[in-house]
CSV table of C-alpha atoms and ligand atoms in Angstrom, one decimal:
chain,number,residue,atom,x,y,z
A,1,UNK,CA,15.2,3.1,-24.6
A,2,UNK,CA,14.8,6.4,-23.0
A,3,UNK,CA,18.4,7.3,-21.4
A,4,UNK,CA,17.3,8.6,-17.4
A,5,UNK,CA,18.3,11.8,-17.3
A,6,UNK,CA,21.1,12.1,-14.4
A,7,UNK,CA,17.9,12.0,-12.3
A,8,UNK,CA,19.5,13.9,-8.8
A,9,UNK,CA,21.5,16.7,-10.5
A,10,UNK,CA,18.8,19.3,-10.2
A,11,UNK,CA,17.7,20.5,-7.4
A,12,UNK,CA,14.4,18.5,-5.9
A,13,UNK,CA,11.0,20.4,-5.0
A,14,UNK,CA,9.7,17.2,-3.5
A,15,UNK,CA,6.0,18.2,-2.2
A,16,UNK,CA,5.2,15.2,-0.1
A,17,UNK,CA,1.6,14.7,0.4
A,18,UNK,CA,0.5,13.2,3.4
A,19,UNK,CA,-2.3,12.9,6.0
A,20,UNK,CA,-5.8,12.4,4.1
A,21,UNK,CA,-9.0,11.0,4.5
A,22,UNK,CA,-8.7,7.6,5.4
A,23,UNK,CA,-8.2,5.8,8.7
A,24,UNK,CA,-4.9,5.1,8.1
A,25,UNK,CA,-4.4,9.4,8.5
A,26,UNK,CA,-2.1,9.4,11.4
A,27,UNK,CA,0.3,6.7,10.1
A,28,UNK,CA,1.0,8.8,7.5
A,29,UNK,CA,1.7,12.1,9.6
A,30,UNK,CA,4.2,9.8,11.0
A,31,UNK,CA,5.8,8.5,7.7
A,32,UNK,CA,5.5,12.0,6.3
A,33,UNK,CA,8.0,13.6,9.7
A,34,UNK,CA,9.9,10.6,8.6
A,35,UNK,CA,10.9,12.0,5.4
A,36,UNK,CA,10.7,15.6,6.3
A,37,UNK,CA,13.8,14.8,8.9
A,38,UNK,CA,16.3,12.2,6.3
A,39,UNK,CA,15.8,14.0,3.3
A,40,UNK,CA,19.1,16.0,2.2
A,41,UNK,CA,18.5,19.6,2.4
A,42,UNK,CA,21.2,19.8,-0.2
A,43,UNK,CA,19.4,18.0,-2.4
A,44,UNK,CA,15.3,18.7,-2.0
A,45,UNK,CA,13.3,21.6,-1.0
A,46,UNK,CA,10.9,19.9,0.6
A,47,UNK,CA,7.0,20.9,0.8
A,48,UNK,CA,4.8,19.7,3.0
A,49,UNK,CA,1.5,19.0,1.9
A,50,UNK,CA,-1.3,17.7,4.5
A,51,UNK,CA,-4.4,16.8,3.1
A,52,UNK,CA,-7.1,17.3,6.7
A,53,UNK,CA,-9.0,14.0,7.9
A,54,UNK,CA,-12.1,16.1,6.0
A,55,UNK,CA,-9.9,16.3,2.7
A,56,UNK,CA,-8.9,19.9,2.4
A,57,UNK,CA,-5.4,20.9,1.2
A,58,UNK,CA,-3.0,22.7,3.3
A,59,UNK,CA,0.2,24.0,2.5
A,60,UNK,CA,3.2,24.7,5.1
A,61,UNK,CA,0.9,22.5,7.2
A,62,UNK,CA,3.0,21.7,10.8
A,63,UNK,CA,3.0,18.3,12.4
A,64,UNK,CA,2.5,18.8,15.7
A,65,UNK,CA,3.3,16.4,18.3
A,66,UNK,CA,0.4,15.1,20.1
A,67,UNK,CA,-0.1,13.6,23.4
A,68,UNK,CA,2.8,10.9,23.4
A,69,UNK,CA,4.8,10.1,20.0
A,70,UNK,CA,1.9,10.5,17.2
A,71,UNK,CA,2.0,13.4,15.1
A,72,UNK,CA,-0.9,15.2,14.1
A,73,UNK,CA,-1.6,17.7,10.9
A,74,UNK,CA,-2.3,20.5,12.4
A,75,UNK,CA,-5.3,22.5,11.1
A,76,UNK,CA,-3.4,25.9,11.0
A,77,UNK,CA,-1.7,25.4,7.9
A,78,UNK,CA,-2.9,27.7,4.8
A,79,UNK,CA,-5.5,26.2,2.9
A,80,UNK,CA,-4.2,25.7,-0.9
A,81,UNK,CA,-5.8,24.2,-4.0
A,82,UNK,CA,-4.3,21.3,-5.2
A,83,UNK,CA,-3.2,21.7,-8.9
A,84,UNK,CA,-1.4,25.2,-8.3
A,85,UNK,CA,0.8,23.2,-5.6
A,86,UNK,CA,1.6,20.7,-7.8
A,87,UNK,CA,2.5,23.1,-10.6
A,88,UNK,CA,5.8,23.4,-11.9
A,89,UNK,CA,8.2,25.9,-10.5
A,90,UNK,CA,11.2,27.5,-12.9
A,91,UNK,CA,13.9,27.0,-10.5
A,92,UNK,CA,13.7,23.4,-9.6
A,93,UNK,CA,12.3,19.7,-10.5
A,94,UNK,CA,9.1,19.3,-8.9
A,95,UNK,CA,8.5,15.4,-7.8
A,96,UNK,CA,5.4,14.7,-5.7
A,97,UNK,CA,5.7,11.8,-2.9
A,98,UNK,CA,1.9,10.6,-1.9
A,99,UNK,CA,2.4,9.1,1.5
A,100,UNK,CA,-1.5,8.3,1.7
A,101,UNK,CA,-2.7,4.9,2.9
A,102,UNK,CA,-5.8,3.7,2.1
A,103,UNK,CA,-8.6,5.2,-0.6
A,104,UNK,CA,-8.4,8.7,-1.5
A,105,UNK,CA,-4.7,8.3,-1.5
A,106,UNK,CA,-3.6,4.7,-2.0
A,107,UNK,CA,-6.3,3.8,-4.6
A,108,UNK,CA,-5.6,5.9,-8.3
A,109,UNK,CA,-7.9,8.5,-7.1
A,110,UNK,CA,-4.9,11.1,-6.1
A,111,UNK,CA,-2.9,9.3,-8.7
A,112,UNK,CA,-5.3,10.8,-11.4
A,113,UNK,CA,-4.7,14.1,-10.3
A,114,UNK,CA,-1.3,13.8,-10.2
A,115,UNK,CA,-1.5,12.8,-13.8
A,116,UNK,CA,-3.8,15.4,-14.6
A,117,UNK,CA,-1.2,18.3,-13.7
A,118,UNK,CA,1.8,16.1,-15.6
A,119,UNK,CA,3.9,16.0,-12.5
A,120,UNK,CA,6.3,13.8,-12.0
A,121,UNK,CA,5.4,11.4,-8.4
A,122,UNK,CA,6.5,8.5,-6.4
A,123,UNK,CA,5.0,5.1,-6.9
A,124,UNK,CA,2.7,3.2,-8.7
A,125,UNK,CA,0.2,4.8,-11.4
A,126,UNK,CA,-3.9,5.0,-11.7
A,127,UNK,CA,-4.2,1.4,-12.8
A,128,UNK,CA,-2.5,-0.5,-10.3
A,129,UNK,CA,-3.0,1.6,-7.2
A,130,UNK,CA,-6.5,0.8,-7.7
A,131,UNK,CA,-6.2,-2.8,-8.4
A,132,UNK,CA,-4.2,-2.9,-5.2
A,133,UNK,CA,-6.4,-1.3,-3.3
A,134,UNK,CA,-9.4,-3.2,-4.4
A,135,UNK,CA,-8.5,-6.6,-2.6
A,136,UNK,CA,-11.2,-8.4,-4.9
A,137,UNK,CA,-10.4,-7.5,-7.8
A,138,UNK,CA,-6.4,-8.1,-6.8
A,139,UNK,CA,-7.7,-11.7,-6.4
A,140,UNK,CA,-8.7,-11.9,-10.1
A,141,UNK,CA,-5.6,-11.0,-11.4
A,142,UNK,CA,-3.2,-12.6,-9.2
A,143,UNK,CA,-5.6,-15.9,-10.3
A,144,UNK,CA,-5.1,-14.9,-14.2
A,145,UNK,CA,-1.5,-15.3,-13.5
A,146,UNK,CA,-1.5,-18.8,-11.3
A,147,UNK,CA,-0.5,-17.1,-8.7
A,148,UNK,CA,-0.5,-19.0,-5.2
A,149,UNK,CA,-3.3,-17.6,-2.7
A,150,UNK,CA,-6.1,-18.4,-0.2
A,151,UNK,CA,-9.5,-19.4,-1.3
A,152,UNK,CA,-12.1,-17.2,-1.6
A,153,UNK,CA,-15.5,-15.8,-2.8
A,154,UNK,CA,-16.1,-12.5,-3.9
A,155,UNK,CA,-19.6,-10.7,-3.5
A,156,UNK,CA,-21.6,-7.5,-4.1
A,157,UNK,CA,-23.1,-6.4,-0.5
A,158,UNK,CA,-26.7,-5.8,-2.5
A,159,UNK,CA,-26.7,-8.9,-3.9
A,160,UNK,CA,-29.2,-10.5,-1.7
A,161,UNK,CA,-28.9,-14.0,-3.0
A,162,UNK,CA,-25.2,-14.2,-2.7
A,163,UNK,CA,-25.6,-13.2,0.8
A,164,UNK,CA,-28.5,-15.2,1.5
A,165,UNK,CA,-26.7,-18.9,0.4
A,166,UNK,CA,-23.2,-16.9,1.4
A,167,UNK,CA,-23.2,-19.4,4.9
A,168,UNK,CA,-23.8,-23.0,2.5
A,169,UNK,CA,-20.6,-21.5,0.2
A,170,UNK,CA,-18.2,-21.7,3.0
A,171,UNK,CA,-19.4,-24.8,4.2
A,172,UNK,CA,-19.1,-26.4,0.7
A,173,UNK,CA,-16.1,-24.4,-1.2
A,174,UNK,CA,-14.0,-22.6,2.3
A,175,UNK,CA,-14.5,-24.1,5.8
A,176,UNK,CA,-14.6,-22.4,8.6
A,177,UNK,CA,-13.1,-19.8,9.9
A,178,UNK,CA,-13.4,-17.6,7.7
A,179,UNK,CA,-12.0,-13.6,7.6
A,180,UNK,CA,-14.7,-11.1,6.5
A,181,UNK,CA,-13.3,-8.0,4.3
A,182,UNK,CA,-14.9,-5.0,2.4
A,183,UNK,CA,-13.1,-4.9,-0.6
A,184,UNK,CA,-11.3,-1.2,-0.4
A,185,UNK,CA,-9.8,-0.6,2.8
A,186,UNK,CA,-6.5,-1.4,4.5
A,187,UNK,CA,-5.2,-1.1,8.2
A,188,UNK,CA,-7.7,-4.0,8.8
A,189,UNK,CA,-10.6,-1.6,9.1
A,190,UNK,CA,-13.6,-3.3,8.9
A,191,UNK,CA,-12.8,-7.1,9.0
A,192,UNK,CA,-13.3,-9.6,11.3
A,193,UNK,CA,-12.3,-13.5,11.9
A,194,UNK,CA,-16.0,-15.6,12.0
A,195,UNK,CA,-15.6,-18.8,13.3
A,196,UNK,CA,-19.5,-19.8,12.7
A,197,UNK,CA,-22.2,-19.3,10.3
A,198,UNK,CA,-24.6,-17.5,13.3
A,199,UNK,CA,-21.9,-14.7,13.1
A,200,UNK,CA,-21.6,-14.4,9.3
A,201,UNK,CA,-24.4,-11.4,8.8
A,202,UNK,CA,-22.9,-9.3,11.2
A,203,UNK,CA,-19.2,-9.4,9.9
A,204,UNK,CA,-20.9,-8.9,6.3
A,205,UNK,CA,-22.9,-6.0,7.7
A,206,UNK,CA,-20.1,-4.6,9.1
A,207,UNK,CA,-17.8,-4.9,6.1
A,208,UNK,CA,-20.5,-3.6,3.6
A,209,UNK,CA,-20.6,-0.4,6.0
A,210,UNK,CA,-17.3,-0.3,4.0
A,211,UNK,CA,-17.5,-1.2,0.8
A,212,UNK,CA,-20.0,-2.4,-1.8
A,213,UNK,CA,-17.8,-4.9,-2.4
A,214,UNK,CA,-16.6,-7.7,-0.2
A,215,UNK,CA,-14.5,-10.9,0.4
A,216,UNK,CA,-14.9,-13.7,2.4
A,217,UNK,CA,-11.9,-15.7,2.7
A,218,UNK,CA,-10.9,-19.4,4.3
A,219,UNK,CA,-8.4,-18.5,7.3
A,220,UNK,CA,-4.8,-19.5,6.8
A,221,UNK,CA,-2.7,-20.7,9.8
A,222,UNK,CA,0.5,-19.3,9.0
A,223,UNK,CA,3.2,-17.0,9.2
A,224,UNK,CA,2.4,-13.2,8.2
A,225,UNK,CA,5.7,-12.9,5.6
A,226,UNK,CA,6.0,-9.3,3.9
A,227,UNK,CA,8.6,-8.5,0.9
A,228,UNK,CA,9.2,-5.1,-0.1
A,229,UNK,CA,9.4,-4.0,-3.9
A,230,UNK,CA,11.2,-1.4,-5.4
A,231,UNK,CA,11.8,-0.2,-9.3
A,232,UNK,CA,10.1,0.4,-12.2
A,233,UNK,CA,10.6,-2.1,-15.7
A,234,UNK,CA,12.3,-4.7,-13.3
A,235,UNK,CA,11.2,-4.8,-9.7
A,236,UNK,CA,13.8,-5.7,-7.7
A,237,UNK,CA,13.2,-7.9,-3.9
A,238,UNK,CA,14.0,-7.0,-0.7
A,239,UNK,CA,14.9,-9.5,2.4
A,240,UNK,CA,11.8,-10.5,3.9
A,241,UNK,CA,10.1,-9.2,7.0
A,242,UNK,CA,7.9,-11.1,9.4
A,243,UNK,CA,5.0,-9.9,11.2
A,244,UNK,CA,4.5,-11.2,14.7
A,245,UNK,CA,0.8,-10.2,15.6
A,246,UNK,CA,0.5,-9.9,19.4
A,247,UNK,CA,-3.7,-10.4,19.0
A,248,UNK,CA,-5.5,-12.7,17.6
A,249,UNK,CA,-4.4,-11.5,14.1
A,250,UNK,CA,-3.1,-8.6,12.8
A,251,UNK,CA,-5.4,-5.6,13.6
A,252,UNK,CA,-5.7,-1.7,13.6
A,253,UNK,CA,-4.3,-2.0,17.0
A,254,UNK,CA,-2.0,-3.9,16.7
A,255,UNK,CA,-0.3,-2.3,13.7
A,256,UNK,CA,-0.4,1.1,15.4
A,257,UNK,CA,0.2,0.8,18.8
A,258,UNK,CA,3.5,0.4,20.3
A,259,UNK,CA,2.8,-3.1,22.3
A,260,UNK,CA,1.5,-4.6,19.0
A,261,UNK,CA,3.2,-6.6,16.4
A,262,UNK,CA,6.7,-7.5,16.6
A,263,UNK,CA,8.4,-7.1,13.2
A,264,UNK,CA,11.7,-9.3,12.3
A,265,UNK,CA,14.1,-8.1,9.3
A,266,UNK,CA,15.2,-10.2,8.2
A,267,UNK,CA,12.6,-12.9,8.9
A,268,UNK,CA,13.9,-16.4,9.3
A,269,UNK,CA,13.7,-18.5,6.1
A,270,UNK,CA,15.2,-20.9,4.4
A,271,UNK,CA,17.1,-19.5,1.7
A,272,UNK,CA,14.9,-21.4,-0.5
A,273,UNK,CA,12.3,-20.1,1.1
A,274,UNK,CA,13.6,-16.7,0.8
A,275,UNK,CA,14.2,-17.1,-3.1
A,276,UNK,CA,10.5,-18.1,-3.6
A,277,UNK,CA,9.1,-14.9,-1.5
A,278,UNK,CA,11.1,-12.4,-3.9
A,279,UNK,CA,10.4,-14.2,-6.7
A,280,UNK,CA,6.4,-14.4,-6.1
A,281,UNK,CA,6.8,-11.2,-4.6
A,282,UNK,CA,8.0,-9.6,-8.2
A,283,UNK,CA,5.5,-11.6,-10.0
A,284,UNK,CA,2.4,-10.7,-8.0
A,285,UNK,CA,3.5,-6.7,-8.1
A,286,UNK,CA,4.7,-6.9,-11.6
A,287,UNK,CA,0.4,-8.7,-12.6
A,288,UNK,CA,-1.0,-5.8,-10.4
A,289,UNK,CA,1.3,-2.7,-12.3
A,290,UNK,CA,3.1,-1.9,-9.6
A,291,UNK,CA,6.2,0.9,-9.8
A,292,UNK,CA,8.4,2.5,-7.4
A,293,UNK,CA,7.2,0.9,-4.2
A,294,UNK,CA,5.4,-1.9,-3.0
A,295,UNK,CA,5.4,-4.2,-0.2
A,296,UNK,CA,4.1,-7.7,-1.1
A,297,UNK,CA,2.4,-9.5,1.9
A,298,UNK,CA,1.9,-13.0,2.1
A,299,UNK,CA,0.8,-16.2,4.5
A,300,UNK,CA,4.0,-18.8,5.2
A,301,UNK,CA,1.5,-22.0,5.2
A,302,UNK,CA,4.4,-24.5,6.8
A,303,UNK,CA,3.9,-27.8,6.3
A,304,UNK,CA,0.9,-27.3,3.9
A,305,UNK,CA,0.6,-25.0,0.4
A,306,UNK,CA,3.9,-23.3,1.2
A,307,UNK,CA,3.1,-19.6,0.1
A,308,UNK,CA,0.4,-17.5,-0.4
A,309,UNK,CA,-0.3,-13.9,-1.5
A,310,UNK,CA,-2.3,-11.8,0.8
A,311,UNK,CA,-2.4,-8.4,-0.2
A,312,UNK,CA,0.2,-5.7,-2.5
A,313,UNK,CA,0.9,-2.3,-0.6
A,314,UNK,CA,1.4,0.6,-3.1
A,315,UNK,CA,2.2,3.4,-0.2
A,316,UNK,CA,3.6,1.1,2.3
A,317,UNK,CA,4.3,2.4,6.0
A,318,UNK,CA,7.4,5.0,5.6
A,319,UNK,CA,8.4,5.7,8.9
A,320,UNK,CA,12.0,3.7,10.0
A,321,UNK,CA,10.4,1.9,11.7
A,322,UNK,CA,7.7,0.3,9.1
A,323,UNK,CA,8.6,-2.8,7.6
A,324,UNK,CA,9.3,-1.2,3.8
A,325,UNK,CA,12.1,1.0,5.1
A,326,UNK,CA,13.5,-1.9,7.6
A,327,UNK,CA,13.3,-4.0,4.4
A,328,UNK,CA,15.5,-1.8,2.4
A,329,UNK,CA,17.8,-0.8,4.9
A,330,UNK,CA,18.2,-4.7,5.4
A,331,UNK,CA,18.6,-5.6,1.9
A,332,UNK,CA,21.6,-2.5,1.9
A,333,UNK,CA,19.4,0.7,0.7
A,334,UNK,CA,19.1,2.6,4.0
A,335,UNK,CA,16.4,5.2,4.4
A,336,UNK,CA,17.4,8.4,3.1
A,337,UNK,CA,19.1,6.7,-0.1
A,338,UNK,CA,15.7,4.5,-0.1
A,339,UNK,CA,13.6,8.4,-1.2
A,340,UNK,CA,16.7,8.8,-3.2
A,341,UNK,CA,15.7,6.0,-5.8
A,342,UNK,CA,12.0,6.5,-5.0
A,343,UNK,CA,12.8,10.1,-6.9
A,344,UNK,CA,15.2,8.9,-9.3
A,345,UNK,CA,12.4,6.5,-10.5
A,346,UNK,CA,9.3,8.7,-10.1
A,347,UNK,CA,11.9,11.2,-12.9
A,348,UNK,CA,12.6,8.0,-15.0
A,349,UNK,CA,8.8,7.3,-15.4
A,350,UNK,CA,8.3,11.0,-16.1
A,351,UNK,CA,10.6,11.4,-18.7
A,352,UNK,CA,9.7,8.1,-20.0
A,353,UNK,CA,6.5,8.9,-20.8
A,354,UNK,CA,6.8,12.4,-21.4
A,355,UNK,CA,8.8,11.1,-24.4
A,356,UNK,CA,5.6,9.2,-25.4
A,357,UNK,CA,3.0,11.2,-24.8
A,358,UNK,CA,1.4,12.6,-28.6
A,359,UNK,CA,3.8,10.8,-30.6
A,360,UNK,CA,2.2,9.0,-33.3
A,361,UNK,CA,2.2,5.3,-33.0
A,362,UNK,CA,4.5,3.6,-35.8
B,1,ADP,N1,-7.4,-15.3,5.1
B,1,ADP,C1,-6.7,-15.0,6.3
B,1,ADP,N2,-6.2,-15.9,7.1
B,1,ADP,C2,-5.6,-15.5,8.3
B,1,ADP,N3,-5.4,-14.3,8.6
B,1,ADP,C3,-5.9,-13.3,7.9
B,1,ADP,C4,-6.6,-13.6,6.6
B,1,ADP,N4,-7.0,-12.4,6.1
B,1,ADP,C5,-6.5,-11.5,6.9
B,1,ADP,N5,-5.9,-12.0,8.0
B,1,ADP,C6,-5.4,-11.2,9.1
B,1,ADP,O1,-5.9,-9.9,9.1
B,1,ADP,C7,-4.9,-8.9,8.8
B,1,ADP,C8,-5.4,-7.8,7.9
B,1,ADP,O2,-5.9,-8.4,6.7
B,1,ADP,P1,-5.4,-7.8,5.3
B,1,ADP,O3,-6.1,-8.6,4.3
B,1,ADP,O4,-3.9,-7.8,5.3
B,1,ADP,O5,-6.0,-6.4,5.3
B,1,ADP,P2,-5.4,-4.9,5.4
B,1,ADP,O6,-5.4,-4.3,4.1
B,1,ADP,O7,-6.4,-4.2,6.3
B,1,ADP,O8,-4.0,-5.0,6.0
B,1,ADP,C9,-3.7,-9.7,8.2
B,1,ADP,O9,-2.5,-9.1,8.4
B,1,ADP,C10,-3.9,-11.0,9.0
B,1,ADP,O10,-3.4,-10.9,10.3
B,2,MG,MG1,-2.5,-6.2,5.3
């Protein structure tokens, strides 16, 4: 065992990275002003990294406040090129926090680079961000390991056969409805509820304007139940959270404007109830190679199959207001000591594996 080096005695360059090329973009402006404004200047220097909506870099890069409450990355900021920025600097520990959603972020590919320079980071590694990310491929792992989820069929958009007999599939192996879903993306981009085989093309059209790969999936009347995840050998569970979608389910806008979903820490359970969330949540992030963070999202099917895991979140929402934080600060880890650990565990990984790398296997 590797001792963790008094992980917070040095002073923190914490470069958080935020913005980038998906469509989740502005919800991580938000997240990133989040952490600019709790984290200790005592503690972290802290660089701001935006990555524009066209996926350059830019250093120093202000948030500016756009019409009403959003943030925006500003394009004014210096263009910089990524490795240099991530290099390490003599007079402090450098510890990068990705606060991208969605792929070029969320899904190993900023991951690798963040491996490539050996700097320390936030969260979970190449492997499982894109297992995460890739909701099919999710399926086949959380299936390996019995774990409890809806029923499904996964298939390639150029696969003309499986689209052609796709409508006779759910008939015989899902019923309908059925939700439509490229593989890849998150913030409910791209997927729709079909209630009828005449509509089927269209939702697969529209989800292979995604992804090549996608998932069609029998829709579960339930409760949207979300439990956050946080350390690194042993995950530990938050409380629960409870998504309340105020449209037909829980879609882009809904989860970004400010009449939308209603979320409840802690959501009310049975404690049973409770026990089983945390313990499936651990188990489903621990299959997938989660660390650091994750929130583990799941249908409540009362009255029927009990649980069922929807989706993992490596970068979870990171504003106070997103579920992760409201998790934390419900389960007694409030915000600021919440990037705290997030560091002291992104340092333990480091070191870890630093300790590892080029020795010769015994
Ligand atoms: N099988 C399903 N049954 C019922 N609702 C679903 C199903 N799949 C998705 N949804 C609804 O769509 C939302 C977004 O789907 P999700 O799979 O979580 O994708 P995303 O990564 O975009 O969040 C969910 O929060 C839920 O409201
Ligand atoms: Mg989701």
């Amino acid at each position: 065992m590797v001792e963790a080096t008094s992980p917070l005695a040095d002073r923190i360059r914490l470069v958080v990275l935020f913005g980038g090329r998906s469509a989740e973009h502005e919800v991580s402006c938000v997240s990133a002003a989040s952490v600019l404004d709790a984290a200790d200047p005592e503690r972290y220097d802290v660089l701001p990294v935006g990555i524009t909506a066209d996926g350059r870099w830019v250093s120093a890069a202000a948030l500016v406040e756009r019409s009403g409450a959003t943030p925006e990355l500003a394009a004014v900021g210096t263009q910089v090129d990524p490795l240099p920025v991530l290099a390490p600097s003599p007079e402090a520990t450098t510890v990068v926090l990705p606060l991208l959603h969605g792929p070029f972020g969320e899904d190993g590919t900023v991951q690798g680079l963040l491996e490539q320079a050996g700097v320390a980071y936030v969260g979970t590694g190449v492997l499982g961000s894109a297992l995460c990310m890739d909701k099919a491929m999710a399926k086949e792992v959380l299936a390996h390991h019995g774990l409890p989820q809806a029923r499904h069929v996964v298939l390639n958009a150029f696969d003309e056969d499986s689209r052609g007999g796709l409508v006779r599939r759910v008939d015989i192996e899902l019923g309908w409805p059925v939700f439509v879903k490229p593989a890849n993306l998150g913030s409910s981009v791209g997927i729709s509820r079909v209630s009828d085989g005449a509509d089927l093309p269209a939702a697969v059209e529209l989800a292979a304007s995604y992804d090549d790969w996608l998932l069609v999936e029998e829709a579960i009347e339930g409760r949207e139940i979300e439990c956050g995840v946080l350390g690194n050998a042993e995950l530990e569970a938050s409380v629960p959270g409870e998504i309340v979608p105020s449209a037909e389910f829980y879609d882009f806008d809904d989860k970004y404007s400010d009449s939308g979903a209603e979320l409840v820490v802690p959501a009310a359970l049975p404690g049973d109830t409770v026990t089983e969330v945390q313990r499936l949540a651990v188990a489903a992030a621990t299959a997938l190679r989660v660390e650091g963070m994750a929130r583990v999202d799941f249908f409540f099917e009362e009255g029927g199959r009990g649980l069922l895991v929807n989706e993992v979140n490596t970068i979870p929402g990171f504003t106070p207001r997103s579920m992760y934080p409201r998790q934390w600060a419900a389960s007694g880890v409030p915000y600021s000591e919440l990037v705290d650990r997030l560091v002291a565990l992104a340092l333990e990984r480091h070191a870890r594996r630093a300790g590892r790398i080029g020795r010769p296997r015994t």
